[in-house]
PDB file of C-alpha atoms and ligand atoms in Angstrom:
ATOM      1  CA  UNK A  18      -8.902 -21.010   0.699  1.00  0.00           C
ATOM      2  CA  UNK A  19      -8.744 -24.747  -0.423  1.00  0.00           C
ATOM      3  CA  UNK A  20      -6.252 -23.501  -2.983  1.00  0.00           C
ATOM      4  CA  UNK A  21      -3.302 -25.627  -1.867  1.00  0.00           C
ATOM      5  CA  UNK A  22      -0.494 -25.545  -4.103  1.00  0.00           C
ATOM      6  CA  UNK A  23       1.893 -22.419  -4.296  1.00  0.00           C
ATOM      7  CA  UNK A  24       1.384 -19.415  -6.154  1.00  0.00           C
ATOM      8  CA  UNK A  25       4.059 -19.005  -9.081  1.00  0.00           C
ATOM      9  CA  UNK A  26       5.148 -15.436  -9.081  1.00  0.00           C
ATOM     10  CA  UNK A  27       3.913 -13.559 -11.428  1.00  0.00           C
ATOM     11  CA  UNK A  28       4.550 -10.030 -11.621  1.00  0.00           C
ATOM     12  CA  UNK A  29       0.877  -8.803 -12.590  1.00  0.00           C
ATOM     13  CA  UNK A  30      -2.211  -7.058 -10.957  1.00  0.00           C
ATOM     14  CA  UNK A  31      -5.850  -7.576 -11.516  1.00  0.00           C
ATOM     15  CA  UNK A  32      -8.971  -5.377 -10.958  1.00  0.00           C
ATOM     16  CA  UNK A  33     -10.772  -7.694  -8.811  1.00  0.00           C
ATOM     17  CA  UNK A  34      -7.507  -8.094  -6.429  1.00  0.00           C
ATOM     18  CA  UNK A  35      -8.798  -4.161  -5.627  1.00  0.00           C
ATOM     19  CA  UNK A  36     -12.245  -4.725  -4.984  1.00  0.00           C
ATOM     20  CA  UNK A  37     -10.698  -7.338  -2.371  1.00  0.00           C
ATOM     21  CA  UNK A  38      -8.545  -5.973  -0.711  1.00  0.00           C
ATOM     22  CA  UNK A  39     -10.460  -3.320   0.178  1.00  0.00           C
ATOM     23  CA  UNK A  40     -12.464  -5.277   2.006  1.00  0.00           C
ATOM     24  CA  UNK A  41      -9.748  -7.243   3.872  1.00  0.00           C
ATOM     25  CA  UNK A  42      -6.761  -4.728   4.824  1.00  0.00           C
ATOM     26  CA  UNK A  43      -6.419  -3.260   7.570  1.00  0.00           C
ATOM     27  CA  UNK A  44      -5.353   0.736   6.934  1.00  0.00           C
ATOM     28  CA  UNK A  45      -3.389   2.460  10.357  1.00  0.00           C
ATOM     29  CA  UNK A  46      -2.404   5.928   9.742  1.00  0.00           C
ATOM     30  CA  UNK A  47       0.938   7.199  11.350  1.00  0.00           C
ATOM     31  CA  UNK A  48       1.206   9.142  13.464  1.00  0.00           C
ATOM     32  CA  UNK A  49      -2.668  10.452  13.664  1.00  0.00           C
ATOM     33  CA  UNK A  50      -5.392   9.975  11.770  1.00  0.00           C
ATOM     34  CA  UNK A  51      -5.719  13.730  11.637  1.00  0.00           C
ATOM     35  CA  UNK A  52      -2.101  14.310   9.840  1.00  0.00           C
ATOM     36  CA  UNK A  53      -1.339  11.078   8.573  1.00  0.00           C
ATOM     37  CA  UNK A  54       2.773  11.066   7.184  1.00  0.00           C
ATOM     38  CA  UNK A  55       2.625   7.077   7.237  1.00  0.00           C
ATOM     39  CA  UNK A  56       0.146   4.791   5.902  1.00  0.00           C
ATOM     40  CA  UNK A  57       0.835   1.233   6.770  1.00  0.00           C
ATOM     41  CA  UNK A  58      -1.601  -0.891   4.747  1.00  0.00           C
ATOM     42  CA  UNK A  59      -1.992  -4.532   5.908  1.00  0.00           C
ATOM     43  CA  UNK A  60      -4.277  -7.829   5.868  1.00  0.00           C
ATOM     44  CA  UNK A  61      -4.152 -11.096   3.339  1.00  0.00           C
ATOM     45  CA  UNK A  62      -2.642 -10.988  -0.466  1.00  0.00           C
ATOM     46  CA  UNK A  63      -5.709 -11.043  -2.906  1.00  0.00           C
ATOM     47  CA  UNK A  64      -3.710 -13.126  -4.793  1.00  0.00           C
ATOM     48  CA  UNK A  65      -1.826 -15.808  -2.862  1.00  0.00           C
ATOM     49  CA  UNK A  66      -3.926 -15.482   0.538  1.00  0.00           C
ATOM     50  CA  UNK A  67      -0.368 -14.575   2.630  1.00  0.00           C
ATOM     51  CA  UNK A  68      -0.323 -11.873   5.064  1.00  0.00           C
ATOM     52  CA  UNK A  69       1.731  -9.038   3.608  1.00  0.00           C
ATOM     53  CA  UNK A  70       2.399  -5.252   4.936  1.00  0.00           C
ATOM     54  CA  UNK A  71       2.825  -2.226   2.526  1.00  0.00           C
ATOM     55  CA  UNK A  72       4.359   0.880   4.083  1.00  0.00           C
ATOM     56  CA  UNK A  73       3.629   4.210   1.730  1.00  0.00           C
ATOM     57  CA  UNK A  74       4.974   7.769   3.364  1.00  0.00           C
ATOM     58  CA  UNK A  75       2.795  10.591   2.956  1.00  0.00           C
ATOM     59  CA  UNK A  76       5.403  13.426   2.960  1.00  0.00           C
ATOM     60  CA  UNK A  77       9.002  12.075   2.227  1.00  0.00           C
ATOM     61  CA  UNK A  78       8.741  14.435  -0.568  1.00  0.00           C
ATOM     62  CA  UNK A  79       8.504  17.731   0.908  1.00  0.00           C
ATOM     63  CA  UNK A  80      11.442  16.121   3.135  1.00  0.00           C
ATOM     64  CA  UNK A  81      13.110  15.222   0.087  1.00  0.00           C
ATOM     65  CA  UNK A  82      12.970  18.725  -1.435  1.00  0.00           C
ATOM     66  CA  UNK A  83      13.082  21.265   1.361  1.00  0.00           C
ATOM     67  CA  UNK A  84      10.174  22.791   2.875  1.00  0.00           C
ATOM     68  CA  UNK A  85      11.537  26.036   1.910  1.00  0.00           C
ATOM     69  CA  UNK A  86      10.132  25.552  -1.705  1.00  0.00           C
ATOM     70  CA  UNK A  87       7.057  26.153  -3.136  1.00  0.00           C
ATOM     71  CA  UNK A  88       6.369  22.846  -4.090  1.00  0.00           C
ATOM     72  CA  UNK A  89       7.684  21.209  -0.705  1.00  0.00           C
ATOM     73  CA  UNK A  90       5.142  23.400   1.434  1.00  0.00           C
ATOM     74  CA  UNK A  91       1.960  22.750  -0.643  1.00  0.00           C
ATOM     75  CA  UNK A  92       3.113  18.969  -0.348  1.00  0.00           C
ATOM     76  CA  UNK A  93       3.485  19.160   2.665  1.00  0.00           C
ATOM     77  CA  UNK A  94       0.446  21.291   3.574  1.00  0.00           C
ATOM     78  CA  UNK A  95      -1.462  18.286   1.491  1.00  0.00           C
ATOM     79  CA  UNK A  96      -0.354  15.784   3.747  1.00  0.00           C
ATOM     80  CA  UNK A  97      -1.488  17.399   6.722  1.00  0.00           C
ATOM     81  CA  UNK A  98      -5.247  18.171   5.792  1.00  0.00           C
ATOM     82  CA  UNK A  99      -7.889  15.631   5.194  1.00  0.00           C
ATOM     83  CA  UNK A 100      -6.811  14.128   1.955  1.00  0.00           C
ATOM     84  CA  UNK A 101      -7.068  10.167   0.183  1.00  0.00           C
ATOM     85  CA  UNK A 102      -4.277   8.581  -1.557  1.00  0.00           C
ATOM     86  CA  UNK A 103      -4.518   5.801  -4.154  1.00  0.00           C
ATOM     87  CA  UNK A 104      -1.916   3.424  -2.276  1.00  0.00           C
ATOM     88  CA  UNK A 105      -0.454   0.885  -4.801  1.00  0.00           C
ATOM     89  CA  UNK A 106       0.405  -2.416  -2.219  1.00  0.00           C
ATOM     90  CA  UNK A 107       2.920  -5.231  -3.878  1.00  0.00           C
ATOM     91  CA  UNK A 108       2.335  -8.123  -2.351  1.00  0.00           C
ATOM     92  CA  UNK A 109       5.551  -9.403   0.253  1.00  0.00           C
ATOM     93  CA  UNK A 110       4.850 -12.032   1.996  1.00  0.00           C
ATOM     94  CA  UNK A 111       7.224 -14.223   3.338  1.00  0.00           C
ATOM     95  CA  UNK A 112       6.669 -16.974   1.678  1.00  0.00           C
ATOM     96  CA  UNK A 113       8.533 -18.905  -0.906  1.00  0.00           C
ATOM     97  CA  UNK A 114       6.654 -18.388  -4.606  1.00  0.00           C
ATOM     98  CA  UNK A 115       7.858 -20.719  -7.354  1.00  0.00           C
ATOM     99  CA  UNK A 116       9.839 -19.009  -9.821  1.00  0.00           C
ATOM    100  CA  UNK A 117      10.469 -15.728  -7.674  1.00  0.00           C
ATOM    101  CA  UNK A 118      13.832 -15.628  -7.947  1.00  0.00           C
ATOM    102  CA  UNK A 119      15.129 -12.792  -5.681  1.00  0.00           C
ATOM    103  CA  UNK A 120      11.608 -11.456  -5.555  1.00  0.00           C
ATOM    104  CA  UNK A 121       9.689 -11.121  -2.367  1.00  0.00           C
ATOM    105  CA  UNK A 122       5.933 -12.174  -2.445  1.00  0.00           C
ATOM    106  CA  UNK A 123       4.065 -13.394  -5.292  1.00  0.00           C
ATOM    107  CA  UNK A 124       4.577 -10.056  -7.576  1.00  0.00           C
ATOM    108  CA  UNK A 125       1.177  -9.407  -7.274  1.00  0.00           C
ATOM    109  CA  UNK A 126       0.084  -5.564  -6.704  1.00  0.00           C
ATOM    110  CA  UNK A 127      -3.099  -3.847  -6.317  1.00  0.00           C
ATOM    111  CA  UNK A 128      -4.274  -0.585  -5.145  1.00  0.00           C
ATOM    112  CA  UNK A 129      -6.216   0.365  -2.010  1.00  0.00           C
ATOM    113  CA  UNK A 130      -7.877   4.011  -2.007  1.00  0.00           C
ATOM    114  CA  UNK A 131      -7.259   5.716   1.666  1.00  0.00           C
ATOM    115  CA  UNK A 132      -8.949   8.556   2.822  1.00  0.00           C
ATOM    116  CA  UNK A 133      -8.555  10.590   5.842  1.00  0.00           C
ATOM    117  CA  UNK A 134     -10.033  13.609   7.316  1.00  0.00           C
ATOM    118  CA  UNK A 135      -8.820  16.471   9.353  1.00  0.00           C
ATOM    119  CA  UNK A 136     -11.894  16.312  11.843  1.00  0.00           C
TER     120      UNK A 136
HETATM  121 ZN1   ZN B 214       0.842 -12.489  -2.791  1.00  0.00          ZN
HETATM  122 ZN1   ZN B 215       2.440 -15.287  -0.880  1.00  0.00          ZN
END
């Protein structure tokens, strides 16, 4: 990156930023790959090159609600079998952006399609 000067924040996503980071994160599912209820997405912002972690839970939902309901088992039956997610990552790097303000990162967000099997 010979892109020197800082980033101004900006919140804002762009298509492209996708078809890059999918080629640069680095995707661990917690705690197994088989019955994912974390998905910690990491690896270089698209947009302002900084290393930035995204943390998306799988099943805080069914917590959220109960398993007793309906709706909480079939969530949580989801997040147990092989599934994919469409994980929407906002950049928050550490470092200081120009006009963030309170913000973390450089407001940029993109989205990273997971999948994961039961196998
Ligand atoms: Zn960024
Ligand atoms: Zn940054």
């Amino acid at each position: 990156m010979t892109n020197q000067q800082p980033v101004p924040y900006r919140a804002e996503s762009d298509p492209a930023w996708n078809t890059v980071a999918a080629g640069t994160a680095h995707v661990i599912l917690h705690p197994a790959e088989k019955s994912p209820e974390v998905i910690v997405v990491s690896g270089p912002c698209p947009r302002c090159t900084h290393e930035t972690v995204h943390t998306e839970p799988l099943v805080s939902y069914a917590g959220a609600l109960g398993t007793s309901g309906l709706l909480g088992r079939l969530l949580h039956r989801r997040a147990v079998e092989a599934g994919s997610r469409e994980v929407e990552v906002i950049c928050a790097c550490r470092a200081t952006h120009p006009e963030a303000g309170e913000h973390q990162g450089c407001g940029a967000s993109w989205v990273l399609h997971v999948e994961w099997s039961d196998q």
